Coordinates of C-alpha atoms in Angstrom, one line a residue:
Chain A
M14 CA -16.4 61.7 9.7
S15 CA -15.6 58.2 8.7
A16 CA -18.1 55.5 9.2
T17 CA -17.1 53.0 11.7
P18 CA -18.2 49.4 11.0
T19 CA -21.1 48.7 13.1
P20 CA -22.1 45.2 14.3
R21 CA -25.3 44.2 12.6
P22 CA -28.2 44.2 15.1
T23 CA -29.1 40.7 15.9
P24 CA -32.7 39.9 15.0
R25 CA -34.7 38.8 17.9
P26 CA -34.7 35.0 18.2
A27 CA -37.3 33.2 16.4
I28 CA -38.4 31.4 19.5
G29 CA -41.0 33.3 21.4
P30 CA -41.3 34.2 25.0
P31 CA -42.1 31.4 27.4
E32 CA -45.7 32.4 27.3
A33 CA -45.8 32.0 23.6
Q34 CA -44.5 28.6 23.9
S35 CA -47.1 27.6 26.3
D36 CA -49.9 25.5 25.1
D37 CA -52.8 27.9 24.8
A38 CA -55.2 25.1 24.3
Y39 CA -54.0 23.4 27.4
E40 CA -54.4 26.6 29.4
R41 CA -57.9 27.1 28.0
E42 CA -58.7 23.6 29.1
L43 CA -57.3 24.3 32.5
V44 CA -59.6 27.3 32.9
A45 CA -62.5 25.2 31.7
R46 CA -61.7 22.6 34.3
I47 CA -61.5 25.1 37.0
R48 CA -64.8 26.6 36.0
A49 CA -66.3 23.2 36.0
G50 CA -65.4 22.9 39.6
R51 CA -62.3 20.6 39.2
Q52 CA -60.2 22.5 41.6
E53 CA -57.1 20.3 41.2
A54 CA -56.7 22.3 37.9
W55 CA -55.9 25.3 40.1
G56 CA -52.8 23.5 41.3
E57 CA -51.7 22.8 37.8
L58 CA -52.2 26.3 36.7
L59 CA -50.5 27.9 39.5
E60 CA -47.6 25.5 39.5
R61 CA -47.2 26.2 35.8
Y62 CA -47.0 29.9 36.4
Q63 CA -45.2 30.1 39.8
D64 CA -41.7 30.6 38.5
R65 CA -42.8 33.2 35.9
L66 CA -44.8 35.2 38.4
Y67 CA -42.1 34.9 41.1
T68 CA -39.5 36.1 38.5
I69 CA -41.6 39.1 37.7
C70 CA -42.1 40.0 41.3
F71 CA -38.5 39.5 42.2
R72 CA -37.3 41.6 39.3
M73 CA -39.7 44.3 40.4
V74 CA -38.8 44.4 44.0
H75 CA -35.5 42.6 44.2
H76 CA -36.3 41.1 47.5
R77 CA -36.9 37.4 47.9
E78 CA -39.4 37.3 50.7
L79 CA -41.3 40.3 49.4
A80 CA -41.4 38.8 46.0
A81 CA -42.8 35.6 47.4
D82 CA -45.4 37.5 49.2
L83 CA -46.3 39.4 46.1
T84 CA -46.5 36.3 44.1
Q85 CA -48.9 34.8 46.5
D86 CA -50.9 38.0 46.5
A87 CA -51.1 37.9 42.7
M88 CA -52.1 34.2 42.8
I89 CA -54.9 35.1 45.2
K90 CA -56.1 37.8 42.9
I91 CA -55.9 35.4 40.0
M92 CA -57.9 32.9 41.9
Q93 CA -60.5 35.5 42.8
G94 CA -60.7 36.9 39.4
L95 CA -60.6 34.0 37.1
E96 CA -64.4 34.0 36.9
S97 CA -64.1 37.4 35.3
Y98 CA -61.5 36.4 32.8
D99 CA -63.3 36.7 29.5
G100 CA -60.7 35.1 27.2
R101 CA -60.2 38.2 25.1
A102 CA -56.5 38.4 26.2
K103 CA -54.3 35.4 26.4
L104 CA -54.4 33.8 29.8
S105 CA -50.7 34.5 30.3
T106 CA -51.2 38.2 29.5
W107 CA -54.1 38.4 31.9
I108 CA -52.1 36.7 34.7
I109 CA -49.1 38.8 34.1
R110 CA -51.2 41.9 34.2
I111 CA -52.5 41.0 37.6
T112 CA -49.1 40.2 38.9
M113 CA -47.6 43.4 37.5
N114 CA -50.4 45.4 39.0
V115 CA -49.8 43.8 42.4
C116 CA -46.1 44.7 42.2
L117 CA -46.7 48.3 40.9
S118 CA -49.3 48.9 43.6
R119 CA -46.9 47.8 46.2
L120 CA -44.0 49.8 44.9
R121 CA -46.1 52.9 44.6
A122 CA -47.3 52.5 48.1
E123 CA -43.8 52.0 49.3
K124 CA -42.7 55.1 47.5
I125 CA -45.5 57.2 49.0
R126 CA -44.7 55.9 52.4
R127 CA -41.0 56.6 51.9
H128 CA -41.7 60.1 50.7
A129 CA -44.0 60.6 53.7
S130 CA -41.3 59.7 56.2
L131 CA -37.7 60.2 55.2
D132 CA -36.0 57.0 55.9
A133 CA -32.6 57.7 57.3
S134 CA -31.5 54.2 57.0
E135 CA -31.8 54.4 53.3
S136 CA -29.1 57.0 53.1
R137 CA -27.0 55.3 55.7
D138 CA -26.6 52.2 53.6
G139 CA -25.7 54.4 50.7
Y140 CA -27.8 52.4 48.3
F141 CA -28.2 54.1 44.9
D142 CA -31.8 54.3 44.1
P143 CA -32.6 57.2 41.7
G144 CA -35.8 55.7 40.6
G145 CA -37.1 55.5 44.1
G146 CA -38.6 52.2 43.4
R147 CA -36.9 50.1 46.0
P148 CA -39.1 49.2 48.9
A149 CA -38.1 51.2 51.9
G150 CA -36.1 49.5 54.6
R151 CA -35.3 46.4 52.6
R152 CA -31.8 45.3 52.1
R153 CA -30.7 44.8 48.5
E154 CA -30.1 41.2 47.8
R155 CA -27.2 39.9 45.8
E156 CA -28.2 37.7 42.9
H157 CA -26.1 34.8 42.1
F158 CA -25.8 33.5 38.6
P159 CA -24.6 29.9 38.7
G160 CA -22.9 28.6 35.6
T161 CA -21.7 31.9 34.3
S162 CA -18.3 33.4 34.1
V163 CA -17.3 35.9 36.7
E164 CA -17.4 38.6 34.1
H165 CA -20.8 37.7 32.9
S166 CA -22.0 37.2 36.4
D167 CA -20.8 40.7 37.3
L168 CA -22.4 42.1 34.3
R169 CA -25.7 40.5 35.1
A170 CA -25.5 41.5 38.7
T171 CA -24.9 45.1 37.6
L172 CA -27.8 44.8 35.2
A173 CA -30.0 43.5 37.9
R174 CA -29.0 46.3 40.2
A175 CA -29.5 48.9 37.4
L176 CA -32.9 47.5 36.9
E177 CA -33.6 48.0 40.5
C178 CA -32.6 51.6 40.2
L179 CA -35.3 52.4 37.7
G180 CA -38.7 53.7 38.6
P181 CA -41.4 51.0 38.9
D182 CA -43.0 51.8 35.6
Q183 CA -39.8 51.7 33.6
R184 CA -38.7 48.6 35.4
A185 CA -42.1 47.0 34.6
I186 CA -41.9 47.7 30.9
L187 CA -38.3 46.3 30.6
I188 CA -39.3 43.2 32.6
L189 CA -42.3 42.6 30.4
R190 CA -40.4 43.1 27.2
D191 CA -37.0 41.7 27.9
V192 CA -37.4 39.3 30.7
R193 CA -40.8 38.0 29.8
G194 CA -40.6 38.6 26.1
L195 CA -44.0 40.1 25.7
D196 CA -44.8 41.8 22.4
Y197 CA -45.8 45.5 22.3
E198 CA -49.5 44.6 22.1
Q199 CA -49.3 42.4 25.2
I200 CA -47.3 45.0 27.1
A201 CA -49.9 47.6 26.2
E202 CA -52.6 45.3 27.5
V203 CA -50.7 44.6 30.7
L204 CA -49.9 48.2 31.5
G205 CA -53.0 49.7 30.1
L206 CA -51.1 51.8 27.6
A207 CA -51.5 52.7 23.9
G208 CA -49.2 50.9 21.6
G209 CA -47.3 54.0 20.7
T210 CA -46.8 54.9 24.3
V211 CA -45.3 51.5 24.9
K212 CA -42.7 52.1 22.3
S213 CA -41.7 55.5 23.6
R214 CA -41.6 54.4 27.2
L215 CA -39.7 51.3 26.3
F216 CA -37.1 53.4 24.6
R217 CA -36.8 55.8 27.6
A218 CA -36.6 52.9 29.9
R219 CA -33.7 51.4 28.0
A220 CA -32.0 54.7 28.1
A221 CA -32.6 55.0 31.8
L222 CA -31.3 51.5 32.3
R223 CA -28.2 52.4 30.4
D224 CA -27.7 55.5 32.5
A225 CA -28.0 53.4 35.6
M226 CA -25.6 50.9 34.3
E227 CA -23.1 53.6 33.5
T228 CA -23.6 55.2 36.9
L229 CA -23.2 51.9 38.7
G230 CA -20.1 51.1 36.5
R231 CA -18.5 54.4 37.5
S232 CA -19.4 53.8 41.1
D233 CA -18.0 50.3 41.1
G234 CA -14.9 51.5 39.3
H235 CA -14.4 54.2 41.8
Q236 CA -14.8 51.8 44.7
G237 CA -12.3 49.5 43.0
D238 CA -9.8 52.4 42.6
E239 CA -10.3 53.2 46.3
R240 CA -9.5 49.6 47.2
T241 CA -6.4 49.4 45.1
R242 CA -5.0 52.6 46.5
Chain B
M21 CA -37.8 56.9 6.1
D22 CA -35.8 59.7 4.5
R23 CA -32.5 58.2 3.4
N24 CA -31.1 61.2 1.7
P25 CA -27.6 61.3 2.9
T26 CA -27.3 65.0 2.3
N27 CA -30.3 65.8 4.5
P28 CA -30.7 62.9 7.0
T29 CA -33.9 62.9 9.0
P30 CA -33.1 62.9 12.7
L31 CA -33.7 59.5 14.1
D32 CA -36.9 59.2 16.1
E33 CA -37.4 57.0 19.1
A34 CA -39.4 54.5 17.2
T35 CA -36.7 53.9 14.7
L36 CA -34.0 53.7 17.4
L37 CA -36.1 51.3 19.3
A38 CA -36.6 49.2 16.2
F39 CA -32.9 49.3 15.6
I40 CA -32.2 48.1 19.2
E41 CA -34.8 45.4 18.9
G42 CA -33.3 44.2 15.6
E43 CA -36.6 44.8 13.8
L44 CA -35.3 47.0 11.0
S45 CA -34.7 45.7 7.6
P46 CA -31.0 45.3 6.6
E47 CA -31.3 48.4 4.4
D48 CA -32.8 50.5 7.2
T49 CA -30.3 49.1 9.6
R50 CA -27.4 50.2 7.4
W51 CA -29.1 53.6 7.1
V52 CA -29.3 54.0 10.9
E53 CA -25.8 52.8 11.3
R54 CA -24.6 55.4 8.9
I55 CA -26.3 58.2 10.9
L56 CA -25.0 56.8 14.2
A57 CA -21.5 56.5 12.8
E58 CA -21.4 60.3 12.7
D59 CA -21.8 60.3 16.5
P60 CA -19.7 57.4 17.8
A61 CA -20.7 58.1 21.4
Q62 CA -24.4 57.9 20.6
R63 CA -23.8 54.8 18.5
A64 CA -21.9 53.1 21.4
R65 CA -24.7 53.9 23.7
L66 CA -27.4 52.5 21.5
L67 CA -25.5 49.3 20.9
A68 CA -25.1 49.0 24.7
M69 CA -28.8 49.5 25.1
R70 CA -29.3 46.7 22.7
D71 CA -26.9 44.5 24.6
D72 CA -28.7 45.4 27.9
A73 CA -31.9 44.0 26.4
G74 CA -30.1 40.8 25.4
S75 CA -28.6 40.5 28.9
L76 CA -31.9 41.1 30.5
R77 CA -33.4 38.4 28.4
A78 CA -30.6 36.1 29.5
L79 CA -31.3 36.6 33.1
G80 CA -34.0 34.0 32.8
D81 CA -36.6 32.7 35.3
I82 CA -35.8 32.4 38.9
P83 CA -37.3 29.3 40.5
A84 CA -40.0 30.2 43.0
P85 CA -39.1 29.3 46.6
A86 CA -40.1 25.9 47.7
G87 CA -43.4 25.9 49.5
L88 CA -44.7 29.0 47.8
L89 CA -47.8 27.2 46.7
A90 CA -48.2 25.4 49.9
G91 CA -48.0 28.7 51.7
L92 CA -50.7 30.1 49.6
A93 CA -53.4 29.0 51.9
D94 CA -51.7 30.8 54.7
A95 CA -51.4 33.9 52.5
I96 CA -55.1 33.7 52.0
E97 CA -55.8 33.5 55.7
R98 CA -53.4 36.4 56.2
Q99 CA -55.2 38.5 53.6
M100 CA -58.5 37.6 55.1
L101 CA -57.3 38.9 58.5
L102 CA -56.4 42.1 56.8
G103 CA -59.7 42.2 55.0
G104 CA -57.9 41.8 51.7
V105 CA -59.9 38.8 50.5
E106 CA -63.2 40.1 49.7
A107 CA -65.8 37.5 49.3
N108 CA -68.1 37.9 46.4
Q109 CA -71.0 37.3 48.6
D110 CA -74.2 38.7 47.6
R111 CA -74.7 40.6 50.7
A112 CA -78.0 42.3 51.1
E113 CA -77.5 45.8 52.0
T114 CA -78.6 46.8 55.4
R115 CA -79.6 50.4 56.0
Y116 CA -80.0 51.7 59.4
E117 CA -82.8 54.1 59.7
T118 CA -81.7 56.2 62.6
P119 CA -78.3 57.5 63.2
T120 CA -76.4 56.1 66.1
A121 CA -76.2 58.3 69.1
P122 CA -72.9 58.5 70.9
G123 CA -72.7 55.9 73.5
R124 CA -75.7 54.1 72.2
Q125 CA -75.1 51.2 69.8
L126 CA -76.7 48.6 67.7
D127 CA -80.3 49.2 68.8
V128 CA -81.2 50.6 65.5
R129 CA -81.9 47.5 63.6
P130 CA -84.4 47.7 60.8
L131 CA -87.8 46.4 61.5
R132 CA -87.3 43.2 59.6
F133 CA -84.5 42.3 62.0
Q134 CA -86.7 43.1 65.0
M135 CA -89.2 40.7 63.6
A136 CA -86.4 38.2 63.0
V137 CA -85.6 38.3 66.6
R138 CA -89.0 37.0 67.4
I139 CA -88.9 34.5 64.7
A140 CA -85.6 33.3 66.0
L141 CA -87.2 31.8 69.0
A142 CA -87.4 28.5 67.4
A143 CA -84.5 29.0 65.0
C144 CA -81.3 27.3 65.1
L145 CA -78.4 27.2 62.7
V146 CA -76.4 24.2 62.0
L147 CA -72.8 24.7 61.9
T148 CA -70.9 22.3 59.7
V149 CA -67.6 21.4 61.1
G150 CA -65.4 18.7 59.7
I151 CA -65.4 16.3 56.9
G152 CA -68.2 14.2 58.3
A153 CA -68.1 11.4 55.8
W154 CA -68.2 9.2 58.8
L155 CA -71.6 10.7 59.6
A156 CA -73.1 8.9 56.7
G157 CA -75.4 6.2 57.6
M158 CA -76.0 7.4 61.1
T159 CA -79.5 6.7 62.1
T160 CA -81.9 8.8 64.0
A161 CA -82.6 7.5 67.5
Q162 CA -83.6 9.0 70.7
R163 CA -82.7 12.6 70.8
R164 CA -83.0 13.7 74.3
L165 CA -81.0 16.6 75.3
A166 CA -78.8 16.5 78.3
T167 CA -77.3 19.8 79.1
H168 CA -73.7 19.8 80.2
G169 CA -73.2 23.4 80.1
V170 CA -73.9 25.9 82.8
E171 CA -76.1 28.9 82.9
R172 CA -74.3 32.1 82.5
R173 CA -75.6 35.6 82.9
L174 CA -75.8 37.9 80.1
P175 CA -72.8 40.1 79.7
G176 CA -73.0 43.3 81.6
T177 CA -75.6 42.1 84.0
S178 CA -73.2 40.9 86.7
E179 CA -69.8 39.6 87.3
P180 CA -68.8 36.5 85.4
D181 CA -69.9 33.6 87.4
I182 CA -67.8 30.8 86.0
A183 CA -64.3 31.2 84.6
F184 CA -63.2 29.2 81.6
T185 CA -60.6 26.8 82.7
P186 CA -58.7 25.6 79.8
S187 CA -57.1 22.2 79.7
E188 CA -53.5 21.8 79.0
H189 CA -54.1 22.0 75.3
A190 CA -57.0 24.3 75.3
L191 CA -57.0 27.9 74.3
T192 CA -56.0 30.6 76.6
T193 CA -56.7 34.3 76.3
E194 CA -53.1 34.6 75.2
D195 CA -54.0 32.6 72.1
F196 CA -56.4 35.3 71.1
A197 CA -54.1 38.0 72.1
R198 CA -51.5 36.7 69.7
V199 CA -53.7 37.1 66.6
P200 CA -55.3 40.2 65.5
G201 CA -59.0 40.0 66.4
P202 CA -61.6 42.5 65.6
A203 CA -61.2 45.7 67.5
V204 CA -63.9 46.5 70.0
E205 CA -64.8 50.0 70.1
R206 CA -67.8 52.2 70.7
A207 CA -69.6 53.5 67.8
V208 CA -70.2 57.2 67.6
E209 CA -72.6 59.1 65.5
G210 CA -71.9 58.7 61.8
D211 CA -70.1 55.4 62.2
D212 CA -71.1 52.6 59.9
I213 CA -72.3 50.2 62.6
S214 CA -72.7 47.5 60.1
E215 CA -69.0 46.9 60.3
P216 CA -67.9 43.9 62.3
P217 CA -66.3 45.7 65.3
Y218 CA -69.5 47.4 66.1
V219 CA -71.6 44.3 65.9
A220 CA -69.8 42.9 68.8
T221 CA -69.3 46.1 70.7
E222 CA -72.2 46.1 73.1
L223 CA -71.6 42.7 74.5
A224 CA -68.6 42.0 76.6
G225 CA -68.9 38.3 77.1
T226 CA -68.0 35.9 79.8
V227 CA -66.6 32.5 79.0
S228 CA -67.4 29.4 80.8
E229 CA -67.5 25.8 80.0
T230 CA -68.0 22.8 82.1
M231 CA -67.8 20.1 79.4
N232 CA -64.3 18.9 78.9
A233 CA -63.1 19.9 75.5
E234 CA -62.0 16.4 74.6
R235 CA -65.4 15.1 75.6
A236 CA -67.0 17.7 73.4
A237 CA -64.7 16.7 70.5
E238 CA -65.7 13.1 71.0
L239 CA -69.4 14.0 70.9
L240 CA -68.8 16.1 67.9
A241 CA -67.2 13.2 66.1
Q242 CA -70.2 11.1 67.0
G243 CA -72.7 13.7 65.8
R244 CA -74.0 14.1 69.3
L245 CA -73.0 17.6 70.1
V246 CA -75.1 20.7 69.9
L247 CA -74.0 24.2 70.7
R248 CA -76.6 26.3 72.4
V249 CA -76.3 30.0 72.2
R250 CA -78.4 32.2 74.4
T251 CA -78.5 35.7 73.5
G252 CA -80.6 38.7 74.0
R253 CA -79.9 39.6 70.4
P254 CA -80.5 36.6 68.2
T255 CA -80.4 38.8 65.2
A256 CA -77.1 40.2 66.1
F257 CA -75.8 36.7 66.5
R258 CA -77.0 35.8 63.0
D259 CA -75.4 38.9 61.9
W260 CA -72.2 37.9 63.5
L261 CA -72.3 34.6 61.8
G262 CA -72.7 36.3 58.5
R263 CA -69.5 38.2 59.2
V264 CA -67.6 35.5 61.0
D265 CA -65.3 34.9 58.2
R266 CA -63.1 37.7 59.4
H267 CA -63.6 37.0 63.1
S268 CA -62.9 33.4 62.8
T269 CA -59.8 33.7 60.9
A270 CA -58.4 35.6 63.9
L271 CA -58.6 32.3 65.7
R272 CA -55.8 30.7 63.8
L273 CA -53.9 28.8 66.4
A274 CA -50.6 27.1 66.7
G275 CA -51.0 23.6 67.9
D276 CA -48.8 20.5 68.2
G277 CA -49.6 19.4 64.8
G278 CA -49.1 22.7 63.2
D279 CA -51.5 25.6 62.8
S280 CA -55.1 25.0 62.5
L281 CA -58.1 27.1 62.2
A282 CA -60.2 27.1 65.2
M283 CA -63.2 28.1 63.3
H284 CA -63.8 29.3 59.8
L285 CA -66.9 30.0 58.0
V286 CA -66.6 29.5 54.4
T287 CA -70.0 30.6 53.3
T288 CA -68.5 33.7 51.8
L289 CA -65.7 31.9 50.2
H290 CA -66.7 28.7 48.5
R291 CA -69.2 30.2 46.1
P292 CA -66.8 32.4 44.2
M293 CA -64.6 29.4 43.9
S294 CA -67.1 26.9 42.8
P295 CA -70.4 27.4 41.1
H296 CA -71.3 23.9 42.2
P297 CA -72.4 23.6 45.8
A298 CA -71.7 20.5 47.7
P299 CA -74.1 17.7 46.9
G300 CA -77.3 17.9 48.8
H301 CA -77.1 21.5 49.4
F302 CA -78.3 24.5 47.5
P303 CA -77.6 28.1 48.3
V304 CA -80.3 30.3 49.7
A305 CA -80.0 33.9 50.0
S306 CA -81.0 35.6 53.2
D307 CA -80.8 39.0 54.6
R308 CA -77.4 38.9 56.1
V309 CA -76.3 35.3 56.5
H310 CA -75.7 33.3 53.5
E311 CA -76.6 29.8 54.3
D312 CA -77.2 26.5 52.5
R313 CA -80.4 24.7 53.0
V314 CA -80.4 21.1 54.0
P315 CA -83.1 19.2 52.3
T316 CA -84.1 17.3 55.4
P317 CA -85.1 19.4 58.3
L318 CA -83.7 18.2 61.6
E319 CA -85.7 17.7 64.6
L320 CA -84.3 17.8 68.0
N321 CA -86.7 17.3 70.8
P322 CA -88.5 19.5 71.5
I323 CA -87.2 22.0 69.1
R324 CA -87.5 21.7 65.4
F325 CA -84.4 22.9 63.6
D326 CA -84.7 25.5 61.1
P327 CA -82.8 23.8 58.4
H328 CA -80.1 26.3 57.7
I329 CA -76.6 25.4 57.8
V330 CA -73.4 27.3 57.4
Y331 CA -70.1 25.7 56.9
V332 CA -67.4 26.0 59.4
H333 CA -64.0 24.5 59.4
L334 CA -63.3 23.2 62.8
A335 CA -60.5 20.9 63.6
A336 CA -61.6 17.8 65.2
N337 CA -59.6 18.2 68.4
G338 CA -61.2 19.6 71.4
E339 CA -59.2 22.7 71.9
T340 CA -60.2 24.2 68.6
L341 CA -63.8 23.5 69.3
A342 CA -63.3 25.2 72.6
G343 CA -61.8 28.0 70.6
A344 CA -65.0 28.3 68.6
V345 CA -67.0 28.5 71.7
R346 CA -64.6 30.9 73.2
A347 CA -64.8 33.0 70.1
M348 CA -68.5 33.3 70.4
T349 CA -68.4 34.2 74.0
A350 CA -65.3 36.2 74.3
T351 CA -65.4 37.9 70.9
A352 CA -69.1 38.3 70.4
G353 CA -70.2 38.0 74.0
W354 CA -72.9 35.4 73.7
T355 CA -73.7 32.7 76.2
V356 CA -72.7 29.4 74.7
E357 CA -72.9 25.9 76.1
F358 CA -72.3 22.4 74.9
V359 CA -75.4 20.2 74.8
E360 CA -75.0 16.4 74.6
V361 CA -77.5 14.4 72.6
D362 CA -78.0 10.8 73.6
A363 CA -78.0 9.4 70.1
P364 CA -76.3 10.5 66.9
M365 CA -78.3 13.0 64.9
P366 CA -79.1 12.6 61.3
L367 CA -76.8 15.4 60.3
P368 CA -76.1 16.0 56.7
E369 CA -73.1 14.5 55.2
V370 CA -70.5 16.9 54.3
T371 CA -68.0 15.5 51.9
P372 CA -64.6 17.1 51.5
D373 CA -65.2 20.0 49.2
A374 CA -62.2 20.9 47.3
S375 CA -63.7 24.1 46.3
E376 CA -63.1 25.5 49.7
L377 CA -60.5 28.0 49.2
L378 CA -58.3 27.3 52.1
W379 CA -57.8 23.7 51.7
W380 CA -57.7 22.6 48.2
L381 CA -54.1 23.6 47.7
R382 CA -53.1 21.1 50.4
P383 CA -53.2 17.4 49.9
P384 CA -56.4 15.8 51.1
S385 CA -54.6 14.2 53.9
E386 CA -54.1 17.7 55.3
W387 CA -57.6 18.9 54.9
T388 CA -59.1 19.9 58.2
P389 CA -61.9 17.4 59.0
R390 CA -65.3 18.9 59.0
K391 CA -68.1 17.8 61.2
V392 CA -71.6 19.0 61.5
L393 CA -72.5 20.8 64.7
P394 CA -76.1 22.0 65.1
L395 CA -76.3 25.4 66.7
L396 CA -79.3 26.4 68.6
I397 CA -80.0 30.0 69.0
E398 CA -82.2 30.8 72.0
P399 CA -83.3 34.3 72.9
A400 CA -82.5 35.1 76.4
W401 CA -84.8 37.8 77.7

C-alpha cells in the first residue's frame, strides 16, 4: 500500500485561549476588591466574563433564551460562591467549572425528564439528537455566521448542529477544549476528571462529533437529493 | 513509541489525540502518518477530526444578549422565589420537641420561644425601608402616637370587619395571585413545620386599612410612620420575619415605573455578599431572626423600642407599602395598622448599601429607596 502524502498536522497556535490571555493579576485584584466590599468590582468581573459564559451555555444547550438563563444562573452561583474560591485554580477555570456544572445539571435534568415522559413533539419535528442532550421541547436555533462564506457558514452550522447531537458530557469536553481552549489540566479540574480520562474522553468525543457530522452530512445530502428530484 | 515498520504498534488513543492536536514531534507525526496511510479511510477520518477541532475553535464567542447583566437581579429574585438562592445565614436550628398532630399546628414551640412571647410584650422591630439618607439630621421631638389604623379581630375569631379598599394604584388580591406565594397547607404529623408554609398556616388573616396609602408613604418619608402588628403569636411573627425573604419576594409587583419589590428583607442576603455591615450597624445573631443592632435605642412613648432592625427594601410609593402591610395580614395573618407619629423619629440612617444583592447591579439611580419603618409587635391576647 503506497503512502499517501499527508498534510502535516498544524501545531496549535501559540496564542493561548482567551482565558490565558486574561490578566490574572487583574482578576486577582478584582476578587480582592469584591472581598473588600467594593461591589462595583462585581460588575467588572461579570461583564468581563459574560460573553464567555454565554458562549459556553449556548454551545451546551443551543437555545438563546435558555443559554441566557443558564448564564445568569451561573453568575448567581459565582456570586454566591466567590467567598469559597480559594485561589488554587485560576479564576477563569473556577468560573467555567461553575458554568459548566450549571449546564450539565440542566441537561441531565432535561434528559431525565424526557426519558420519563416520551415527548412526541420531539419525533414530530424529526430532529436528530442521538446524544439525547437537547432540552426537550425546545426548537433548534439556526446559528448565523456573519462574515463567512456560504460554504464555511454551512460547515460551521453543521458543526454546531453536530455538537448539539452529542451527549452533554462529550459536548462539554469539546467546548472546553476547542471552543474555550482549556488545557487538559484545566479540563480535568472543570469536569472533575483524571488527566488520562480527559484525553480518552476527548478522543471519543471527537470521534462522536465526526460521526454526527457524517450523519448530518448524509442527511443533508439526502434532503438535497430529494429537493433536486 | 515503537517505530519498527515491520512490527508497528497499534496506535493508541493518546497518540491519535496528540496527532489531532498537533502535539507530536515531526518525527512522530511522520510515523503516525505512515501507519495511517495504510488505512486511507481511517486517515481521512482522523484528519477530519482535526479539522473539526479547528472549526470549533473558529466558532468563537457569541456576544451575550443585551441586558443579560441588567436582568441578573431579576434572575436572583426568580431564584429566590424558587428557593434557589440559599442565604448563607447562620440560622440557629430549631427543634420541635413534640410531633405535630394532624390538624394541630404550630403550638409546639420550644420553651425559649414561649418565653420569648412574653418578652415580646415590649418588643418591637424596626424595619428599614428605603435609602433614608434624608433621614439624617432629623431631630427627636414629641413622639406622641396617633393611631390611624383600626382595630381588627384576630383571624378566625369572626368575620372580617373591615375590607381593604385599595386605591387606584394600590394592590389587589390579583396582584398576589399573579405571583407565586407560599402555599398554605395544613401540617400533618411528620411534617417539618419549621418550613415557611406552615408558619403561616394557622392564621388566615383579614386585611384592613384606613390610612390612605399615599399618606402612609408620605409619613414614611418623613420618618413618622410606625407599623403596629398585633398578634397572638409574637414569636411566630418574629419567625416569619426571619423567613420573609422568600415570602416577600413573592410580592414583586408590576407598577407604572416598572417592577418593584413591595417588600424584601435582605438580612439573609447582604452578609454573604459583604463582610462589612453598613456603617453604624453590627450583626447580632438571634434564635431565628437575624437582625442588626442599632447603637441608639429608640424610644417611642410609652414604649421603648427594642433596638433591633431588619432591613427591608420597600419602594417609597404608597402601594408597595400597602403591599407590605397586606403581605403581613393576608399572607401571615397578623393584624397590622399604620400609626402616625407627630414628629420625625431619630431613626438610623441607612445609606445605600451596594452590597445588597438585588440592587448593586443596577445604577444607583435605579436603587429602590430605603426608609426606616419601626415595627411594633404587640401581643394580642
